[in-house]
Tab-separated table of C-alpha atoms and ligand atoms in Angstrom:
chain	number	residue	atom	x	y	z
A	29	MET	CA	-96.413	-371.123	-105.979
A	30	THR	CA	-99.787	-369.862	-107.155
A	31	SER	CA	-99.751	-368.500	-110.676
A	32	SER	CA	-100.674	-364.887	-110.987
A	33	LEU	CA	-102.348	-365.481	-114.355
A	34	ALA	CA	-103.694	-368.906	-115.235
A	35	LEU	CA	-105.716	-370.307	-118.079
A	36	ASP	CA	-106.519	-373.998	-117.899
A	37	ASP	CA	-107.887	-375.704	-120.998
A	38	VAL	CA	-109.691	-372.558	-122.134
A	39	SER	CA	-111.734	-372.485	-125.322
A	40	VAL	CA	-113.542	-369.542	-126.898
A	41	THR	CA	-116.102	-370.185	-129.593
A	42	ARG	CA	-117.273	-367.749	-132.246
A	43	GLY	CA	-120.014	-369.090	-134.458
A	44	ASN	CA	-118.782	-372.483	-135.519
A	45	SER	CA	-115.108	-371.817	-135.010
A	46	LEU	CA	-112.872	-372.182	-131.990
A	47	VAL	CA	-110.816	-369.015	-131.581
A	48	LEU	CA	-109.100	-370.519	-128.533
A	49	ASP	CA	-108.889	-374.290	-128.454
A	50	GLY	CA	-108.025	-375.696	-125.043
A	51	ALA	CA	-105.344	-373.124	-124.271
A	52	THR	CA	-103.348	-373.630	-121.073
A	53	LEU	CA	-100.948	-370.928	-119.891
A	54	HIS	CA	-99.596	-369.990	-116.471
A	55	VAL	CA	-97.632	-366.857	-115.563
A	56	GLY	CA	-96.029	-366.822	-112.129
A	57	GLU	CA	-95.894	-363.789	-109.870
A	58	GLY	CA	-93.106	-361.463	-110.990
A	59	GLU	CA	-92.645	-363.355	-114.228
A	60	VAL	CA	-92.501	-361.714	-117.670
A	61	VAL	CA	-93.783	-364.004	-120.412
A	62	ALA	CA	-94.117	-363.246	-124.110
A	63	LEU	CA	-97.067	-364.643	-126.008
A	64	LEU	CA	-96.006	-365.090	-129.614
A	65	GLY	CA	-98.253	-366.044	-132.480
A	66	PRO	CA	-99.128	-365.194	-136.044
A	67	SER	CA	-101.866	-362.717	-136.814
A	68	GLY	CA	-105.293	-364.224	-136.163
A	69	SER	CA	-103.992	-366.988	-133.856
A	70	GLY	CA	-106.088	-365.747	-130.915
A	71	LYS	CA	-103.585	-363.641	-128.943
A	72	SER	CA	-105.927	-360.705	-128.339
A	73	THR	CA	-108.775	-363.079	-127.545
A	74	LEU	CA	-106.623	-364.755	-124.882
A	75	LEU	CA	-105.984	-361.341	-123.266
A	76	ARG	CA	-109.685	-360.505	-123.495
A	77	VAL	CA	-110.493	-363.699	-121.597
A	78	LEU	CA	-108.065	-362.666	-118.845
A	79	LEU	CA	-109.641	-359.211	-118.756
A	80	GLY	CA	-113.133	-360.697	-118.441
A	81	LEU	CA	-114.295	-359.271	-121.763
A	82	GLU	CA	-114.755	-362.681	-123.333
A	83	VAL	CA	-116.602	-365.696	-121.868
A	84	PRO	CA	-114.849	-369.051	-122.271
A	85	SER	CA	-116.940	-371.917	-123.585
A	86	ARG	CA	-114.672	-374.325	-121.742
A	87	GLY	CA	-111.981	-374.234	-119.075
A	88	VAL	CA	-111.084	-372.085	-116.088
A	89	VAL	CA	-109.376	-368.697	-115.744
A	90	LYS	CA	-107.714	-367.786	-112.446
A	91	LEU	CA	-106.096	-364.590	-111.204
A	92	GLY	CA	-103.922	-364.967	-108.128
A	93	GLY	CA	-105.395	-368.410	-107.545
A	94	ARG	CA	-108.998	-367.188	-107.618
A	95	THR	CA	-111.388	-368.457	-110.302
A	96	VAL	CA	-112.569	-365.390	-112.233
A	97	SER	CA	-114.119	-367.050	-115.312
A	98	GLU	CA	-115.223	-370.551	-116.178
A	99	ALA	CA	-117.187	-372.248	-118.926
A	100	GLY	CA	-120.153	-370.043	-119.792
A	101	ARG	CA	-119.610	-367.620	-116.950
A	102	VAL	CA	-117.656	-364.503	-115.953
A	103	ARG	CA	-117.485	-364.589	-112.142
A	104	LEU	CA	-115.465	-361.426	-111.594
A	105	PRO	CA	-116.342	-358.493	-113.900
A	106	PRO	CA	-113.586	-356.647	-115.803
A	107	GLU	CA	-113.675	-353.529	-113.606
A	108	GLU	CA	-112.969	-355.611	-110.507
A	109	ARG	CA	-109.941	-357.386	-111.993
A	110	ASP	CA	-106.630	-356.024	-110.782
A	111	LEU	CA	-105.125	-355.941	-114.279
A	112	ALA	CA	-103.860	-353.204	-116.566
A	113	VAL	CA	-103.566	-353.364	-120.319
A	114	VAL	CA	-101.768	-351.388	-123.013
A	115	PHE	CA	-103.216	-351.765	-126.498
A	116	GLN	CA	-101.533	-351.020	-129.789
A	117	ASP	CA	-103.783	-348.029	-130.354
A	118	LEU	CA	-103.067	-346.813	-126.787
A	119	ALA	CA	-106.618	-345.501	-126.297
A	120	LEU	CA	-105.578	-342.394	-124.366
A	121	TRP	CA	-108.506	-340.116	-123.564
A	122	PRO	CA	-107.936	-337.101	-125.832
A	123	HIS	CA	-110.022	-334.651	-123.772
A	124	LEU	CA	-108.038	-335.335	-120.589
A	125	THR	CA	-104.530	-334.079	-119.862
A	126	VAL	CA	-101.689	-336.501	-119.211
A	127	ALA	CA	-102.241	-336.179	-115.442
A	128	GLY	CA	-106.001	-336.438	-116.044
A	129	ASN	CA	-105.571	-339.739	-117.895
A	130	LEU	CA	-103.708	-341.193	-114.910
A	131	ALA	CA	-106.071	-339.641	-112.347
A	132	PHE	CA	-109.066	-341.178	-114.090
A	133	VAL	CA	-107.830	-344.772	-113.717
A	134	LEU	CA	-106.694	-344.190	-110.130
A	135	ARG	CA	-110.160	-342.897	-109.242
A	136	SER	CA	-112.033	-345.602	-111.117
A	137	LYS	CA	-109.984	-348.331	-109.401
A	138	GLY	CA	-110.047	-346.494	-106.044
A	139	ARG	CA	-106.268	-346.742	-105.688
A	140	PHE	CA	-103.898	-344.393	-103.809
A	141	ARG	CA	-106.810	-342.444	-102.316
A	142	GLY	CA	-105.680	-339.058	-101.014
A	143	GLU	CA	-102.236	-339.573	-102.568
A	144	GLU	CA	-103.251	-339.371	-106.210
A	145	ARG	CA	-101.168	-336.283	-107.020
A	146	ASP	CA	-97.973	-337.740	-105.552
A	147	ARG	CA	-98.541	-341.040	-107.232
A	148	ILE	CA	-99.101	-339.375	-110.627
A	149	HIS	CA	-95.953	-337.202	-110.253
A	150	GLN	CA	-93.877	-340.223	-109.306
A	151	MET	CA	-95.173	-342.368	-112.160
A	152	LEU	CA	-94.701	-339.676	-114.819
A	153	ASP	CA	-91.206	-338.997	-113.515
A	154	GLN	CA	-90.364	-342.687	-113.936
A	155	VAL	CA	-91.323	-342.638	-117.605
A	156	GLY	CA	-89.484	-339.352	-118.231
A	157	LEU	CA	-92.584	-337.169	-118.543
A	158	ALA	CA	-92.401	-335.117	-115.340
A	159	ASP	CA	-92.927	-331.871	-117.253
A	160	PHE	CA	-95.823	-333.065	-119.387
A	161	GLU	CA	-98.624	-333.319	-116.839
A	162	ASP	CA	-100.777	-330.563	-118.272
A	163	ARG	CA	-100.436	-331.453	-121.929
A	164	TYR	CA	-103.164	-333.162	-123.893
A	165	PRO	CA	-102.383	-336.391	-125.785
A	166	GLY	CA	-102.721	-334.530	-129.099
A	167	GLU	CA	-99.837	-332.270	-128.044
A	168	LEU	CA	-97.402	-335.186	-127.633
A	169	SER	CA	-95.184	-337.131	-130.023
A	170	GLY	CA	-95.927	-340.801	-130.686
A	171	GLY	CA	-93.200	-341.945	-128.304
A	172	GLU	CA	-94.444	-339.611	-125.566
A	173	GLN	CA	-97.988	-340.916	-125.987
A	174	GLN	CA	-96.615	-344.433	-125.640
A	175	ARG	CA	-94.975	-343.453	-122.345
A	176	VAL	CA	-98.249	-342.014	-121.080
A	177	ALA	CA	-100.018	-345.274	-121.934
A	178	ILE	CA	-97.366	-347.238	-120.016
A	179	ALA	CA	-97.578	-344.848	-117.040
A	180	ARG	CA	-101.368	-345.114	-117.044
A	181	ALA	CA	-101.151	-348.923	-117.013
A	182	LEU	CA	-98.708	-349.024	-114.081
A	183	VAL	CA	-100.046	-346.142	-111.984
A	184	THR	CA	-102.571	-348.318	-110.127
A	185	ASP	CA	-99.817	-350.831	-109.271
A	186	PRO	CA	-101.824	-353.697	-110.807
A	187	ALA	CA	-101.265	-357.361	-109.953
A	188	ALA	CA	-100.387	-357.977	-113.613
A	189	VAL	CA	-99.868	-356.045	-116.827
A	190	LEU	CA	-101.074	-357.218	-120.237
A	191	LEU	CA	-99.442	-355.738	-123.319
A	192	ASP	CA	-101.203	-356.229	-126.657
A	193	GLU	CA	-98.529	-355.412	-129.245
A	194	PRO	CA	-98.116	-351.795	-128.079
A	195	LEU	CA	-94.752	-351.480	-129.853
A	196	ALA	CA	-95.768	-353.075	-133.134
A	197	ASN	CA	-96.002	-349.963	-135.293
A	198	LEU	CA	-92.978	-348.039	-134.024
A	199	ASP	CA	-89.699	-347.351	-135.778
A	200	ILE	CA	-86.679	-349.275	-134.522
A	201	ALA	CA	-85.055	-346.517	-132.480
A	202	LEU	CA	-88.266	-345.678	-130.649
A	203	LYS	CA	-88.994	-349.344	-130.096
A	204	GLN	CA	-85.558	-349.880	-128.518
A	205	ASP	CA	-86.057	-346.869	-126.234
A	206	LEU	CA	-89.379	-348.172	-125.021
A	207	ILE	CA	-88.112	-351.736	-124.566
A	208	ALA	CA	-85.315	-350.373	-122.373
A	209	LEU	CA	-87.863	-348.378	-120.377
A	210	LEU	CA	-90.150	-351.407	-119.941
A	211	ILE	CA	-87.251	-353.623	-118.815
A	212	GLU	CA	-86.292	-351.045	-116.183
A	213	LEU	CA	-89.864	-350.522	-114.950
A	214	PHE	CA	-90.684	-354.228	-114.773
A	215	ARG	CA	-87.430	-355.073	-113.005
A	216	GLU	CA	-87.898	-352.279	-110.460
A	217	ARG	CA	-91.445	-353.351	-109.617
A	218	GLY	CA	-91.123	-357.102	-110.012
A	219	SER	CA	-94.111	-356.858	-112.350
A	220	THR	CA	-96.062	-359.824	-113.619
A	221	VAL	CA	-96.376	-359.323	-117.366
A	222	LEU	CA	-97.929	-361.092	-120.322
A	223	HIS	CA	-96.569	-359.421	-123.431
A	224	VAL	CA	-98.288	-360.230	-126.699
A	225	THR	CA	-96.181	-359.769	-129.791
A	226	HIS	CA	-95.578	-361.316	-133.179
A	227	ASP	CA	-91.952	-360.142	-133.160
A	228	PRO	CA	-89.493	-362.733	-131.747
A	229	ARG	CA	-86.769	-360.114	-131.286
A	230	GLU	CA	-89.054	-358.027	-129.128
A	231	ALA	CA	-89.870	-361.145	-127.083
A	232	ALA	CA	-86.173	-362.012	-126.758
A	233	ALA	CA	-85.333	-358.520	-125.474
A	234	LEU	CA	-87.930	-358.566	-122.710
A	235	THR	CA	-88.308	-362.172	-121.595
A	236	GLU	CA	-86.756	-365.604	-121.365
A	237	ARG	CA	-89.927	-367.608	-121.251
A	238	VAL	CA	-92.319	-367.550	-124.169
A	239	ALA	CA	-95.583	-369.199	-125.099
A	240	ILE	CA	-96.434	-369.814	-128.722
A	241	LEU	CA	-100.061	-369.662	-129.812
A	242	GLU	CA	-101.069	-371.121	-133.154
A	243	GLU	CA	-104.666	-371.470	-134.334
A	244	GLY	CA	-105.940	-371.089	-130.796
A	245	ARG	CA	-103.620	-373.684	-129.262
A	246	ILE	CA	-100.552	-373.166	-127.116
A	247	THR	CA	-97.977	-375.206	-129.020
A	248	TYR	CA	-94.905	-374.402	-126.905
A	249	THR	CA	-94.043	-372.883	-123.550
A	250	GLY	CA	-90.496	-372.597	-122.387
A	251	ARG	CA	-87.291	-370.757	-123.007
A	252	LEU	CA	-87.011	-369.030	-126.340
A	253	ASP	CA	-83.481	-370.360	-126.808
A	254	GLU	CA	-84.630	-373.934	-126.225
A	255	LEU	CA	-87.332	-373.921	-128.885
A	256	PRO	CA	-87.060	-377.269	-130.678
A	257	ASP	CA	-85.863	-377.248	-134.241
A	258	ALA	CA	-89.143	-378.565	-135.577
A	259	GLY	CA	-92.756	-377.622	-135.850
A	260	SER	CA	-94.657	-375.129	-137.945
A	261	THR	CA	-93.365	-372.450	-140.272
A	262	PHE	CA	-94.096	-369.892	-137.574
A	263	THR	CA	-92.165	-371.795	-134.900
A	264	ARG	CA	-89.192	-372.168	-137.214
A	265	ALA	CA	-89.349	-368.482	-138.115
A	266	VAL	CA	-89.340	-367.594	-134.405
A	267	ARG	CA	-86.341	-369.846	-133.860
A	268	GLY	CA	-84.521	-368.282	-136.779
A	269	ALA	CA	-85.222	-364.708	-135.699
A	270	ALA	CA	-84.378	-365.312	-132.039
A	271	GLY	CA	-81.264	-367.356	-132.804
A	272	GLY	CA	-77.764	-366.087	-132.330
A	273	ARG	CA	-78.261	-364.772	-128.811
A	274	GLY	CA	-76.632	-366.150	-125.668
B	305	ADP	P1	-104.616	-362.101	-132.899
B	305	ADP	O1	-104.682	-361.097	-131.803
B	305	ADP	O2	-103.678	-363.239	-132.634
B	305	ADP	O3	-104.326	-361.481	-134.233
B	305	ADP	P2	-107.482	-362.391	-132.442
B	305	ADP	O4	-107.624	-362.920	-131.069
B	305	ADP	O5	-107.745	-360.943	-132.642
B	305	ADP	O6	-106.052	-362.814	-133.032
B	305	ADP	O7	-108.471	-363.181	-133.414
B	305	ADP	C1	-108.498	-364.596	-133.462
B	305	ADP	C2	-109.532	-365.049	-134.441
B	305	ADP	O8	-110.827	-364.612	-134.062
B	305	ADP	C3	-109.313	-364.515	-135.860
B	305	ADP	O9	-109.595	-365.541	-136.757
B	305	ADP	C4	-110.300	-363.397	-135.981
B	305	ADP	O10	-110.702	-363.245	-137.319
B	305	ADP	C5	-111.432	-363.857	-135.094
B	305	ADP	N1	-112.122	-362.721	-134.488
B	305	ADP	C6	-111.575	-361.749	-133.736
B	305	ADP	N2	-112.506	-360.880	-133.301
B	305	ADP	C7	-113.688	-361.312	-133.810
B	305	ADP	C8	-115.042	-360.861	-133.733
B	305	ADP	N3	-115.372	-359.789	-133.016
B	305	ADP	N4	-115.998	-361.596	-134.379
B	305	ADP	C9	-115.670	-362.701	-135.069
B	305	ADP	N5	-114.418	-363.168	-135.181
B	305	ADP	C10	-113.449	-362.503	-134.572
B	306	MG	MG1	-104.299	-359.073	-131.730
């Protein structure tokens, strides 16, 4: 089967340093994979390469089997990539209402033409915000804003969703709520997801397959519960934190 998201031997250079160093990672259609790594290991850079915001110095990036970036060249620009992303800082547009935030991405991607209103209603209903359409982001709680960001990412029905630690700064109860919501949404849609996190428990809740990124290299891909009892401090910490399940 063709991978939905594929990086093959991808490097990204900044100055004299390699931020990504021959990273290879494939995510199949309908698969949810967690990308785990310590701070500064290159996780956000890897997502930026997939989004077309970063040019690889080596390697090939494919979306749905199509080459979208290769060494020195972005072939398909970010706005034409059928991807959605949720960042930690959400980046909701404060001057647009909740419905306006969703409408903006639908229009800019040209999706659900003529059915925008229905699509927005349906999406907000699914994240439990049916009555919040006319509010502005500043009039919502943190958890509600998070739900808007998730709804905005999924409203276009993208080929894949990239999550860049959107749950990192939340308290435990809110985090558990949102993990439950994400599990339900992804299962319902059969979404393809690459979920960046540095929290092994968050990865364990959402996925079975993980990739570990350390100093720009993918050092492990496979089941979280089959992580070998060896390797770096980070790998051992992941094993320790994820242990005890199943
Ligand atoms: P992570 O998301 O895993 O914390 P990043 O991909 O953000 O890691 O960063 C990887 C490395 O690239 C870090 O060493 C970081 O300092 C460096 N880096 C990130 N952004 C820039 C930038 N704009 N200019 C120079 N170096 C950067
Ligand atoms: Mg990051």
